[in-house]
Every structure is written in structure tokens, then in C-alpha cells.
Coordinates of C-alpha atoms and ligand atoms in Angstrom, one line a residue:
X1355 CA -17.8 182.9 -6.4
X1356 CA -21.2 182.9 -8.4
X1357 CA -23.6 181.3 -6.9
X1358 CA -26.3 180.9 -9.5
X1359 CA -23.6 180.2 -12.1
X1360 CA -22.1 177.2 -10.2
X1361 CA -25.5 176.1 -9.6
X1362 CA -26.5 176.1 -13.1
X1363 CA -23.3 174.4 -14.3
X1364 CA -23.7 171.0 -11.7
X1365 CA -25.9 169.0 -13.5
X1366 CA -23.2 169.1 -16.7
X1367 CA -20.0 168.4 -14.3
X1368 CA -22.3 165.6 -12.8
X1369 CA -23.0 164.3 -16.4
X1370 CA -18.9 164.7 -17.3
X1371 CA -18.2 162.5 -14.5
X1372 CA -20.1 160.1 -15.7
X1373 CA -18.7 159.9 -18.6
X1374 CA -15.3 159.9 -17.3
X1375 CA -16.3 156.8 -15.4
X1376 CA -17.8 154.7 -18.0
X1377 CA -14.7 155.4 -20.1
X1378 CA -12.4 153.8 -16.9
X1379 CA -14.8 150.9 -16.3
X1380 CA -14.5 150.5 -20.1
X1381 CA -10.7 150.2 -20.1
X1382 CA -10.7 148.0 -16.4
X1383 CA -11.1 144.7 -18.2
X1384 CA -8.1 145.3 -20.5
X1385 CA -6.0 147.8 -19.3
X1386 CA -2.7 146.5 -17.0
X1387 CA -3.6 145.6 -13.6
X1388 CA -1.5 147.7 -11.5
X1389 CA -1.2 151.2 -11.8
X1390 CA 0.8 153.5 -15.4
X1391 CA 2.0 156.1 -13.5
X1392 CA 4.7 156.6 -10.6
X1393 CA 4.1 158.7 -7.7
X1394 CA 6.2 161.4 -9.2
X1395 CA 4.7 161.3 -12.2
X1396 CA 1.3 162.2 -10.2
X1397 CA 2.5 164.9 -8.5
X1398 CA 3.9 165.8 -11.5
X1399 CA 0.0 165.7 -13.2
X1400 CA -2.0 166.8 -9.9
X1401 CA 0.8 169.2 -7.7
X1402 CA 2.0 172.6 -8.0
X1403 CA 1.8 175.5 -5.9
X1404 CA -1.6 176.2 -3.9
X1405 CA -3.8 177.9 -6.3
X1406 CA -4.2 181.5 -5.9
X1407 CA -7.7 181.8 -8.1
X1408 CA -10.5 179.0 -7.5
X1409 CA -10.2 177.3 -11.1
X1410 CA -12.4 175.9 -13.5
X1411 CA -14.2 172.6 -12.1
X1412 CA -14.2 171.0 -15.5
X1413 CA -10.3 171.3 -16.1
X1414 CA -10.4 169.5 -12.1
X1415 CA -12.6 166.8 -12.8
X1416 CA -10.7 166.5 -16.2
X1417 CA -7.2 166.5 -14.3
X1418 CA -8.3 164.1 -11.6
X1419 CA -9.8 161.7 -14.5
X1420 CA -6.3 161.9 -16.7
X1421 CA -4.6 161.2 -13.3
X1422 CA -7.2 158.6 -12.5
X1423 CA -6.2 156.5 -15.7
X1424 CA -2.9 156.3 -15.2
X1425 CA -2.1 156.4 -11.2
X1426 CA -5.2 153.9 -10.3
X1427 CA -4.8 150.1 -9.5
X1428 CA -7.5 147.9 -11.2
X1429 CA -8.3 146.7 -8.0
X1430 CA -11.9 146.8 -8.7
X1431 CA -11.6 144.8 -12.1
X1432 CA -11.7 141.0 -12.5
X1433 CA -7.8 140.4 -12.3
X1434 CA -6.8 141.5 -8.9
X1435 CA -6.4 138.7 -6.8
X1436 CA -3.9 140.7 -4.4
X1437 CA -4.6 141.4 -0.6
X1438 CA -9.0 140.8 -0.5
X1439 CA -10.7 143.3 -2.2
X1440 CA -13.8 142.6 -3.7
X1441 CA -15.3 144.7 -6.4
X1442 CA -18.1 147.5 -6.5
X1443 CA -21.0 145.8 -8.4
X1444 CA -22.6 148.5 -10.1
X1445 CA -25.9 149.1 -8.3
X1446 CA -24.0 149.2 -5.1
X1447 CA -21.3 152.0 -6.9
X1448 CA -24.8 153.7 -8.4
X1449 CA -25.9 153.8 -5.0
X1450 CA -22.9 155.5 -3.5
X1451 CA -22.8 158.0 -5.6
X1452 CA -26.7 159.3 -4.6
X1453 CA -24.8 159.2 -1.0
X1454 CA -22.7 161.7 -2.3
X1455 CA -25.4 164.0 -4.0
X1456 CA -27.4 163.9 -1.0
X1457 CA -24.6 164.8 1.5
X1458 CA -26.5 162.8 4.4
X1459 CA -25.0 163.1 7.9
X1460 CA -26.1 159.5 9.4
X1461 CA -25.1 160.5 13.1
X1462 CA -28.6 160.9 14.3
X1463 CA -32.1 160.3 13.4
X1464 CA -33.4 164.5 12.6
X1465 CA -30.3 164.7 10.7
X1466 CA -31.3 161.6 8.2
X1467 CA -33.9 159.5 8.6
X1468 CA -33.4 158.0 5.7
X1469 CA -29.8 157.1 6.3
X1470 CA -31.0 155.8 9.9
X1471 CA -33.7 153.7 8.6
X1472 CA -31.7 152.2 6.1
X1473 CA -28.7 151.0 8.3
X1474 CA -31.7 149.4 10.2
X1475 CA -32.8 147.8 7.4
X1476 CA -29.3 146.4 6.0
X1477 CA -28.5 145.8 9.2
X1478 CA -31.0 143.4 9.8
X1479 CA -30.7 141.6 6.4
X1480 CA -26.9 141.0 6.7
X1481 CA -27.0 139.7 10.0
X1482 CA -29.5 137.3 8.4
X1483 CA -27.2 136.8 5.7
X1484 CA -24.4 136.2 8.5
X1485 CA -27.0 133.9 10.1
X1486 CA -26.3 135.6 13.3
X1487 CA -29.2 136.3 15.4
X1488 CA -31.9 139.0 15.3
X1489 CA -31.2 140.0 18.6
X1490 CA -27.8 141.0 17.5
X1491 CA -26.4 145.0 17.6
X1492 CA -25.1 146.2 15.1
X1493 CA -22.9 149.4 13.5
X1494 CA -21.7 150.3 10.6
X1495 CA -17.7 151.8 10.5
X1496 CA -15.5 152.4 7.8
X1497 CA -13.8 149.3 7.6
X1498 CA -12.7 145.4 9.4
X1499 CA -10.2 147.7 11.6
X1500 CA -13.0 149.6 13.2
X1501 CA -14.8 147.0 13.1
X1502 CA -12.7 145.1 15.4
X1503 CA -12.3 148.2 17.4
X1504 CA -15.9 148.9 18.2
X1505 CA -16.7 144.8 18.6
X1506 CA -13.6 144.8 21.5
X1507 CA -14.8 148.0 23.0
X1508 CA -17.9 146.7 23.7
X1509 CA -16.5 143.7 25.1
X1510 CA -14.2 145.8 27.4
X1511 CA -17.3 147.5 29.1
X1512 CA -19.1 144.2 29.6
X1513 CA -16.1 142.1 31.3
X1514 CA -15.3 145.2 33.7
X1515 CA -18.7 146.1 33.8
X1516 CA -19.4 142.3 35.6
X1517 CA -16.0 143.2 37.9
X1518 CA -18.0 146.1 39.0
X1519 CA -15.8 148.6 36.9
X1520 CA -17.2 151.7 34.6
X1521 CA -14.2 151.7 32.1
X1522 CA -16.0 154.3 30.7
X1523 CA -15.8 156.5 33.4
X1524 CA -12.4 155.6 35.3
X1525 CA -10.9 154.5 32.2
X1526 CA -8.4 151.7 32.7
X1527 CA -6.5 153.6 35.4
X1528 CA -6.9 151.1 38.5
X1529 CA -8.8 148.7 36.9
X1530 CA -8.9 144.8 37.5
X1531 CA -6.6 143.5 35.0
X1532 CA -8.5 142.4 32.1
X1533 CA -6.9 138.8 30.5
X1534 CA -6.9 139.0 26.7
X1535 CA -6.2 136.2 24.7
X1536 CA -5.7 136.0 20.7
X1537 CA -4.5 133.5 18.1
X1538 CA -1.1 133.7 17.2
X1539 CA -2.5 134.0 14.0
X1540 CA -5.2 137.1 14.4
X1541 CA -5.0 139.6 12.2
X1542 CA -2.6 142.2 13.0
X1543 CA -5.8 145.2 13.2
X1544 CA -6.9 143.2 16.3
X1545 CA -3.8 144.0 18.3
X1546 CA -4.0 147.5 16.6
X1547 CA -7.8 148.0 18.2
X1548 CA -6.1 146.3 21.4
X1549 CA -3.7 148.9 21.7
X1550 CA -6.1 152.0 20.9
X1551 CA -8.5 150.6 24.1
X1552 CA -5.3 150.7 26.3
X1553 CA -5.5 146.6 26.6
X1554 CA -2.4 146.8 24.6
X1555 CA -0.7 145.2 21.8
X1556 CA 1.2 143.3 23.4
X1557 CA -0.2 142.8 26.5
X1558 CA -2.0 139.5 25.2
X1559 CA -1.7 135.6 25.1
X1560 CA -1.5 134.3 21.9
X1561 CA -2.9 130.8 21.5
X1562 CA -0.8 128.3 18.8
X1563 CA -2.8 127.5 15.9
X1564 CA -2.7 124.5 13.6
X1565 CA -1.0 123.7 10.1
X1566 CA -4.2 125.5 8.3
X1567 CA -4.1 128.9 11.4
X1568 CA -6.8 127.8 12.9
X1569 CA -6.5 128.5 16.9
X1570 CA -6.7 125.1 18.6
X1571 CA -9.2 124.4 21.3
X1572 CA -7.1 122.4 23.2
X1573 CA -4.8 125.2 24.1
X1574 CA -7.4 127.7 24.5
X1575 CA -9.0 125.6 26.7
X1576 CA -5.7 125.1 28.4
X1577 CA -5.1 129.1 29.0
X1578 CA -8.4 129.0 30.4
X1579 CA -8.7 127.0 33.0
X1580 CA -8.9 128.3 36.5
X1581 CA -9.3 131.4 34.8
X1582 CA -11.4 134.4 37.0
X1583 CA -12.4 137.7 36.3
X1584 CA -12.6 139.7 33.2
X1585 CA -11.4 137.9 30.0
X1586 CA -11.8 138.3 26.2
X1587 CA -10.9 136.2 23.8
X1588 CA -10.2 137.3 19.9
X1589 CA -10.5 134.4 17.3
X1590 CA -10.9 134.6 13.8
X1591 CA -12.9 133.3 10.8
X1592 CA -11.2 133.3 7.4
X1593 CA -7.4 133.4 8.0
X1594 CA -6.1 136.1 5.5
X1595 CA -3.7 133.7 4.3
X1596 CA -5.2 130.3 4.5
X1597 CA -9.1 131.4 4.7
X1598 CA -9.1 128.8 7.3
X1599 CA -11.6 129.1 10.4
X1600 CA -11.2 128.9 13.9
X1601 CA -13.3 125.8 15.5
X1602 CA -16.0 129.0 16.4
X1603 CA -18.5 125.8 18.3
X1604 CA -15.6 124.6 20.2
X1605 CA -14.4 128.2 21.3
X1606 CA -18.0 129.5 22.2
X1607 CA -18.0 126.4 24.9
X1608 CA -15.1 127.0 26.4
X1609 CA -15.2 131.1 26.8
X1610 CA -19.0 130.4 28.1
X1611 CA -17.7 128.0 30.9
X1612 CA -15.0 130.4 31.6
X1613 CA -17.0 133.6 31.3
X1614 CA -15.5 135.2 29.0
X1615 CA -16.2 137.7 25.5
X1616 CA -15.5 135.6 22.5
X1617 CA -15.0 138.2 19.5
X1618 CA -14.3 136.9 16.1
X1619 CA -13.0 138.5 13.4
X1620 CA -14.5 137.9 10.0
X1621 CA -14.0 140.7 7.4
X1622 CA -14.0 138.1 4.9
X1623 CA -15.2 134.8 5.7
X1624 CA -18.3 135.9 7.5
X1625 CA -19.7 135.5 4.2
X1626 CA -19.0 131.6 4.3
X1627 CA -22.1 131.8 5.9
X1628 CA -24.6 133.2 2.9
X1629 CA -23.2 130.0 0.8
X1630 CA -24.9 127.0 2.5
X1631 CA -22.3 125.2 1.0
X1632 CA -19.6 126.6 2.8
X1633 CA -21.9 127.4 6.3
X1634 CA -20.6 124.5 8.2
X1635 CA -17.2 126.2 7.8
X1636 CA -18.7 128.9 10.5
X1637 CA -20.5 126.6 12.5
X1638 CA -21.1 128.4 15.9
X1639 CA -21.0 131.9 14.9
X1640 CA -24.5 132.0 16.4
X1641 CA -23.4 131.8 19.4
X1642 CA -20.4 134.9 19.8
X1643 CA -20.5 138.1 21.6
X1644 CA -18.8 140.0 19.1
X1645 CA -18.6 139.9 15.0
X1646 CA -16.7 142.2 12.6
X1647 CA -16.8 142.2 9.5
X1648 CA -16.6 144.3 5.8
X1649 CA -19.4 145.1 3.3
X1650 CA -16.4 146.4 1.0
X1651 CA -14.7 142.5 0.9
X1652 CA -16.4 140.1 -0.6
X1653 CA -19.9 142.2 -0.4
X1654 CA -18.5 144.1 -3.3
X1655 CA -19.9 147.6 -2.1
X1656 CA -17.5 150.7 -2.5
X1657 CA -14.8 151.2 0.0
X1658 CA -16.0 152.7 3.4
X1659 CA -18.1 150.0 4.9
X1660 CA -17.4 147.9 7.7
X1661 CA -20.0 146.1 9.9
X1662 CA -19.9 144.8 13.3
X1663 CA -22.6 142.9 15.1
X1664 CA -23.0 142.7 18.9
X1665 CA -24.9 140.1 21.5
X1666 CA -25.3 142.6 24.1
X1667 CA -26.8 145.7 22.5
X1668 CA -26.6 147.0 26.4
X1669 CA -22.6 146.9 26.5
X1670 CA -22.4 148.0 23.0
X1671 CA -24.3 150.8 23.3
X1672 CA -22.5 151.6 27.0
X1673 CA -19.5 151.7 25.1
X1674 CA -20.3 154.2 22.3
X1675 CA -23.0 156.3 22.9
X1676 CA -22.8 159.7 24.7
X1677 CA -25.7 162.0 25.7
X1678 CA -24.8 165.6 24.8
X1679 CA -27.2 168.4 25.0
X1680 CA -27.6 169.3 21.6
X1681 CA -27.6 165.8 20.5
X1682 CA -31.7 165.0 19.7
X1683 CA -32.7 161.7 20.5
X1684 CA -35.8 160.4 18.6
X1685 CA -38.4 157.7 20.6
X1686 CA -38.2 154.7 18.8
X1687 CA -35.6 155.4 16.0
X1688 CA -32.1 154.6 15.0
X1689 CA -29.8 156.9 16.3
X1690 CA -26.6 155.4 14.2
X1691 CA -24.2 157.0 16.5
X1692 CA -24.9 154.9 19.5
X1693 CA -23.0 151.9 17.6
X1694 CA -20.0 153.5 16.5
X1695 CA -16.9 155.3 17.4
X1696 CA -18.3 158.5 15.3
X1697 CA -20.6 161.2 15.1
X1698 CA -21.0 163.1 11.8
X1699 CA -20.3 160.1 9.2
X1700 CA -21.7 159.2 5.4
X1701 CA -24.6 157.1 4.5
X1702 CA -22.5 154.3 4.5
X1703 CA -24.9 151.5 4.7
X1704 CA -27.1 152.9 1.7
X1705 CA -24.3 151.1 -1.4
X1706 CA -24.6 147.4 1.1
X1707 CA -28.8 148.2 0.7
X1708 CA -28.6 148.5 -3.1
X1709 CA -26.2 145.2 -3.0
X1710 CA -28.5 143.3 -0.9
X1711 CA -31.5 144.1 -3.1
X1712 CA -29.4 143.5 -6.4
X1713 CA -28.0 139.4 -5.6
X1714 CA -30.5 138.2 -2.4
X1715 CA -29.9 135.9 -0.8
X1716 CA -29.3 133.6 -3.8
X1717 CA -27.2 135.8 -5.5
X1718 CA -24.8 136.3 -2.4
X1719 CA -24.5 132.1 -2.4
X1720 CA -23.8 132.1 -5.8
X1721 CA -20.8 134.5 -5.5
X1722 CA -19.2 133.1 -2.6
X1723 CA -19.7 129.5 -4.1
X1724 CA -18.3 130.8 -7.7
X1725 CA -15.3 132.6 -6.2
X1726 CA -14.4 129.5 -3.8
X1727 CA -14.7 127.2 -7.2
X1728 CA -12.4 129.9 -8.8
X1729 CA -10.0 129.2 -6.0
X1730 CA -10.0 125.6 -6.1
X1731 CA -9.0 125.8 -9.9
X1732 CA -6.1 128.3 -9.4
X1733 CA -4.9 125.7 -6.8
X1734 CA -5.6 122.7 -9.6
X1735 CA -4.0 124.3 -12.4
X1736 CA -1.0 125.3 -10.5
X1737 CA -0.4 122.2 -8.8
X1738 CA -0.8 120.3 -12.3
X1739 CA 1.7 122.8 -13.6
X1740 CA 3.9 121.2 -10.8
X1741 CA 4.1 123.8 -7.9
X1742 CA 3.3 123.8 -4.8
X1743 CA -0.3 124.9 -2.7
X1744 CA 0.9 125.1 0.7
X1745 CA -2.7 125.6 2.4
X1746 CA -6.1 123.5 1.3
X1747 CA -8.2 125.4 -0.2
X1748 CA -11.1 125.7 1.7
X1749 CA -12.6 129.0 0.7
X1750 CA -11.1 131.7 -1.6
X1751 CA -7.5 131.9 -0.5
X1752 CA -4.7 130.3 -2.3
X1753 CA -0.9 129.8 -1.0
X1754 CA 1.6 129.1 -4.2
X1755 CA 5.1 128.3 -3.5
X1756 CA 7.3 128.1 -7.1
X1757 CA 10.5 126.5 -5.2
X1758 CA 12.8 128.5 -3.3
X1759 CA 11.8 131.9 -1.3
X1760 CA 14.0 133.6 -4.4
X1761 CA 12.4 131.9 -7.1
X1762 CA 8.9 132.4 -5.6
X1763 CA 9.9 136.2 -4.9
X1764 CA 10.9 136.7 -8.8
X1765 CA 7.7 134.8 -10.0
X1766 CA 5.6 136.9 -8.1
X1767 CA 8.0 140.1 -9.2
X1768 CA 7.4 138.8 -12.6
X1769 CA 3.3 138.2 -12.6
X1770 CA 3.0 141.8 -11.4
X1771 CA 5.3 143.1 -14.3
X1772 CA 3.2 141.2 -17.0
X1773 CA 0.0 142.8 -15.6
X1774 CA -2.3 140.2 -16.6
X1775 CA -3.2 139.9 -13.4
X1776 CA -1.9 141.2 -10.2
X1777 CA -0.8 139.3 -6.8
X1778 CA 0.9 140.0 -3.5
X1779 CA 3.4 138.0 -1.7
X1780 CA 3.0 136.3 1.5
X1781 CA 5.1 134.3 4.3
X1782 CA 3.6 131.1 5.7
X1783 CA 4.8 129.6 8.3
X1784 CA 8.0 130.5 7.3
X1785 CA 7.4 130.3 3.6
X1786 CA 7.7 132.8 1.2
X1787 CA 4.4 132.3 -0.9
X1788 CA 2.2 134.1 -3.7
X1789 CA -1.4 134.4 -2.2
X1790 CA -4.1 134.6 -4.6
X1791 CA -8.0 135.9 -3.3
X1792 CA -11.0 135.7 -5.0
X1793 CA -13.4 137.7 -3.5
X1794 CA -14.6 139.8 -6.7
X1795 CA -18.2 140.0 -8.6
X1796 CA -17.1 140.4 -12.0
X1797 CA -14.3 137.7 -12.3
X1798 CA -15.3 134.9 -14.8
X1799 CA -13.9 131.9 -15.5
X1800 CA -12.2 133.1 -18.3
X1801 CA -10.5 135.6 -16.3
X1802 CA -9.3 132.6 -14.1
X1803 CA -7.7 130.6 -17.4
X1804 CA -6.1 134.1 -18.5
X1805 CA -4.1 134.4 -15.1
X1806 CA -3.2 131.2 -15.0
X1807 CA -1.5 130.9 -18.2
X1808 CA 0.2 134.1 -16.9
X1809 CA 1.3 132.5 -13.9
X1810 CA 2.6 129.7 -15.6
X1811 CA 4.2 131.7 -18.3
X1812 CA 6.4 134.0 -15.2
X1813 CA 7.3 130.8 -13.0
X1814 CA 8.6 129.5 -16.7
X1815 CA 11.0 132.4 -16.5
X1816 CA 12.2 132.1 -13.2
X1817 CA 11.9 128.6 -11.7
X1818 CA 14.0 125.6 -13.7
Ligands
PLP2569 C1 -9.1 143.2 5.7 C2 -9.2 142.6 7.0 C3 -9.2 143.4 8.2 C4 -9.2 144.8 8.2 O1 -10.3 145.4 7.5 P1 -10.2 146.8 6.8 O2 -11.5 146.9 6.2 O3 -9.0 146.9 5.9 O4 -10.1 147.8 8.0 C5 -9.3 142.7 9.4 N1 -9.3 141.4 9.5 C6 -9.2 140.6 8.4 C7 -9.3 139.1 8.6 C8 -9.2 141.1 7.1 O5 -9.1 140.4 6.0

């Protein structure tokens, strides 16, 4: 290895890459939606034996960009509509890739102040965003599943903290038993946090939700009463199917009376809140213990960035932080790795900064407010076309139904095969439905029309 000759040669690789780049984001609005290549086909391009001799990085970068036109899903274009995956708006993409250069660790504040003051700063601006309180915690993890994690351990310390139990030190071994309660409809990485905290998966009451998901007061209220000792309760805020809310105003009364931790999850619909057209949806989210939610949703930052925010920065930090005697602590700075489950970690708040800066708090209301519209007309057009929208479309989810579970299953089939655009399948309430999400920067209007007339083309195929 040649030190001064790898040296010299970065700046071109760095400068090929970016060419490589432009030319994908230059295809992304035409090319298919879903990815050109099988899986054998890439291991065909990328696999091999182990090399022997280090190789040349440009015939690399050049093999991962062949492979990357081919085996890569244009999830990050204006077409995908499948799972909720929001975009990378440029500035926030720009961003991420200075995060990479610099090769920041953001565990503590003498390894990077810069990445510690900067998760203070984002922080702080998209909890305001969220409308959640200033006094509110908060981390930054890798995604909604961590998210959840870190929000629930933090509640676990609190409600056996206030039985007089360090789970922390004794772990769960002998504990009081801790009563958690979930909607029947919670997203399936809350029980997968549940069971990584030893509350178990399974080991939960699940509260019946309405026609649109959301959990319904009543029977929470129900499963509380009488209730003592420790208690959490998980509810949600933009169903993944429905993008219905749980009554958060209601909930937040009863788990106070009762006591308990009231997390909610809201990877996506958090967000509801930046739009104040949509903000009554999330009415009470003020007043929760525990929020988590996803910068790389409908933020549109690059993947890695999950946020959760906290109303008792005591029991969240309780929960994460661990002295160590190598571990410098700075008076009155940031140590990022007394909010999260992790200790050496990237500068993952720095692409959410550039975001922030780039739409405001204007452009943030505009997105969510032109997605939702985009939403609303999927559900129009399709209904017109004389299918069926099995949910109401209250922010960017849509729930399409083209007859029978078979003909919707070969509609769906068909849609992905054209490649227009590109949509998943769903079961509600036992219905087999297509479910269409908007959550992406870049999608216009014209996009919208162009997927439609897709969809309507496929269900012509398959539904008489
Ligand atoms: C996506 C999602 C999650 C999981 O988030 P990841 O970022 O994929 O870990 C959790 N809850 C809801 C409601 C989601 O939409």
C-alpha cells in the first residue's frame, strides 16, 4: 500500500463518484421503478473469490456503480409509493456525504463537537417542528425501530424506578411485574423493542381499535381501571396502513389518572404536526412521555436517522448512559451517547440539519400538505375508476381493493411488472389491498396522473 499515492488519487475517486451519481439521479425519473437485475445476477457482477491483491479503487467504484444501476430499487425517485420511504432531497444527501468525508464519531463531545452541537441544534428544531415541548429529550438512532426501543427503555426505568426498582442494575429478574398495554394495531417493531427489553412480545394487552386502527379510549380506559403499579402503554400516530391516529388527548388522560408511560409511535405521522392543516390530527402529542419517530420517512434525509423525544430527560438518560473511565464527559455539552443505545455512531443528525435549513418550517408544511393532496387524488381517481378505498384518507396512506383478494393480488402483481410506478400489498382487516404512500419530496402531480393511468391500465387486465 502507497500511502502518498492513495492520498494523491482521492480527490479524483471522490470526483468519479460524483459523477456516477448524477448519472443515477439522471436515469431515477425514467428508469423502471423496481430493480433490472436478480440477486444472482449481482453476485454474478459483485462476487467471486476473496481477492488476493488489494485492486484498483476506480474498477470498485466502477463495479459497485454498474451494479448500482441495475440491482437498486428507485425507491428514492418520485414513483415509489411502496412501504413509506420518503426521498433524500438533495441538500440533505449533499450533507451526508460531508459526514462521510469527515468520518465523525458522534459518541461524545471531545470526539466531535461539531456532530454534538449539531444533534443539539436539530434536535431542538424538530421537536419544534413536532410541536412537542422544549423540555423534551431527545436521541438520535438509526431508525423508527430504535426509536421505539430507546422511547420504551426509558419508560421501563421510570415505571420500576417509581416501584422502587433499578432495572438497570437487577435487570428484570425479580421485578414487580410491569403491565404493558398496546393496540392491536401497533406496529410490529414495538413488540420487537418489547421483547429486546425482556417485557416480551407477547407478554402484552392489546387494546381493539376502530374501523380506521385507531386504539379506542373506551377500552383503554377499560384495561385501566383499578390498575396499580408499573404500567406503559404503546399507542400510535399514523397507522402504516390507514395513517390513521390514535385519540393521543384522550389517551394522555387516561394513562395520567392511571399513572402510567404513554409512548407513541410516530415514524411517519409525527410530521402531521409541521402542516397546521393536518395538526389537529395529533392533538395531544404535547402531552406524552415518549415519541419516536424517522428523519429518513417523510423528512426525506438519507437512510440512518431515527429520532426519539423524551419527557423525562432523567429516566432517559438513567436508561442509556453509562460512566466508563475512559469515557470524557464535557461540563455543559452534549454527550450524544447518553440518549441512545450506542457509543461510536455517524453524524447522523448533520443530513436532518441541512433539511431543516433547506424547507423551514414552511417548506416542511408544504410537503406534508402536497403529499396528503396527492393521496386524496390517488383515492379520487381510483374510486372514479370504480374500485374500492377501504380506509379515508386522512393523511398520505391509501387502501385500494380491485375486487376479489386474487384479482387485487394480480393487479398489484401487474403494477409492479409495468414499472411505472411501484406498490406493495397489504391485508386490512382481512382484506387483501394495494397500499399506496406518499411521503416523497420530488413527486409531482404529474407523477401522480402517470401512476394512475398505470393502475387503471393493470386492474383493466385483471379485474372484469
Ligand atoms: C417505518 C415504521 C417503523 C420502523 O421504522 P424503521 O425506521 O424502519 O426502523 C415503526 N413504526 C412505524 C409506524 C413505521 O411506519
Amino acid at each position: 500500500m502507497k500511502v502518498a499515492e492513495i492520498r494523491e488519487d482521492r480527490s479524483s475517486l471522490l470526483a468519479s463518484v460524483q459523477q456516477h451519481a448524477s448519472r443515477w439521479f439522471d436515469a431515477l425519473e425514467k428508469r423502471p421503478v423496481w430493480a433490472m437485475a436478480s440477486g444472482d445476477e449481482l453476485r454474478r457482477m459483485l462476487g467471486g473469490a476473496l481477492p488476493e491483491k488489494g485492486e484498483a479503487p476506480e474498477k470498485i467504484i466502477e463495479a459497485l456503480a454498474s451494479a448500482g444501476t441495475k440491482g437498486t430499487v428507485a425507491s428514492a425517485g418520485p414513483r415509489y409509493f411502496g412501504f413509506v420511504t420518503g426521498g433524500s432531497y438533495p441538500v440533505a444527501l449533499a450533507a451526508d456525504w460531508l459526514v462521510s468525508a469527515w468520518d465523525q464519531n458522534g459518541a461524545i463531545y471531545v470526539l466531535s463537537p461539531l456532530v454534538s452541537v449539531v444533534e443539539q441544534i436539530t434536535g431542538a428544531w424538530l421537536r419544534e417542528i413536532a410541536g412537542l415541548p422544549a423540555t423534551m429529550s431527545f436521541g438520535f438512532v438509526t431508525g423508527g425501530y430504535m426509536a421505539n426501543f430507546t422511547s420504551l427503555a426509558a419508560a421501563r426505568h421510570h415505571v420500576l424506578q417509581n416501584a422502587g426498582w433499578d432495572v438497570e442494575a437487577n435487570g428484570l429478574f425479580g421485578a414487580p411485574p410491569v403491565d404493558v398495554i398496546v393496540s392491536e394495531e401497533s406496529h410490529y417493531t414495538v413488540p420487537m423493542a418489547l421483547r429486546l427489553l425482556g417485557l416480551g412480545a407477547n407478554r402484552v394487552r392489546r387494546i381493539p381499535t376502530d374501523n380506521q386502527g385507531r386504539m379506542r379510549a373506551d377500552a383503554l380506559a377499560a384495561a385501566l381501571r383499578g390498575g396499580k403499579g408499573p404500567c406503559i402503554v404503546c399507542a400510535q400516530a399514523g397507522n402504516v396502513n390507514t395513517g390513521a391516529f390514535d385519540p393521543l388527548e384522550e389517551l394522555a388522560e387516561l394513562t395520567k389518572e392511571r399513572g402510567a408511560w404513554l409512548h407513541v409511535d410516530g415514524a411517519f405521522g409525527l410530521w402531521a404536526a409541521a402542516s397546521p392543516k393536518h395538526a389537529a390530527l395529533i392533538r395531544g402529542i404535547e402531552k406524552v412521555d415518549s415519541v419516536a419517530s424517522d428523519a429518513h420517512k417523510w423528512i426525506n434525509v438519507p437512510y440512518d436517522c431515527g429520532i426519539m423525544f423524551c419527557a423525562h430527560e432523567t429516566s432517559h438518560r438513567s436508561a442509556m448512559a453509562l460512566a466508563a473511565a475512559y469515557i470524557v464527559t464535557t461540563e455543559g455539552e452534549r454527550d450524544p451517547r447518553d440518549f441512545v443505545p450506542e457509543l461510536s455512531r455517524r453524524g447522523r443528525a448533520i443530513p436532518a440539519y441541512a433539511a431543516v435549513r433547506a424547507f423551514g418550517r414552511q417548506g416542511f408544511a408544504e410537503l406534508i400538505e402536497r403529499n396528503c393532496r396527492q393521496a386524496r387524488r390517488f383515492a379520487e381517481a381510483l374510486r372514479d375508476a370504480g374500485y374500492e378505498v377501504l380506509n379515508d384518507v386522512v393523511l398520505n396512506q391509501v387502501l385500494v381493493s380491485f375486487g376479489t383478494s386474487e384479482q387485487t393480488q394480480r393487479t398489484i402483481a401487474a403494477i409492479q411488472e409495468d414499472a411505472t410506478c411501484w406498490c406493495g400489498g397489504t391485508v386490512w382487516k382481512g382484506r387483501t389491498a394495494m397500499r399506496i404512500s406518499v411521503s416523497n419530496w420530488s413527486t409531482t402531480d404529474e407523477d401522480v396522473e402517470q401512476s394512475i393511468e398505470a393502475m387503471i391500465r393493470a386492474a383493466g387486465k385483471h379485474v372484469q
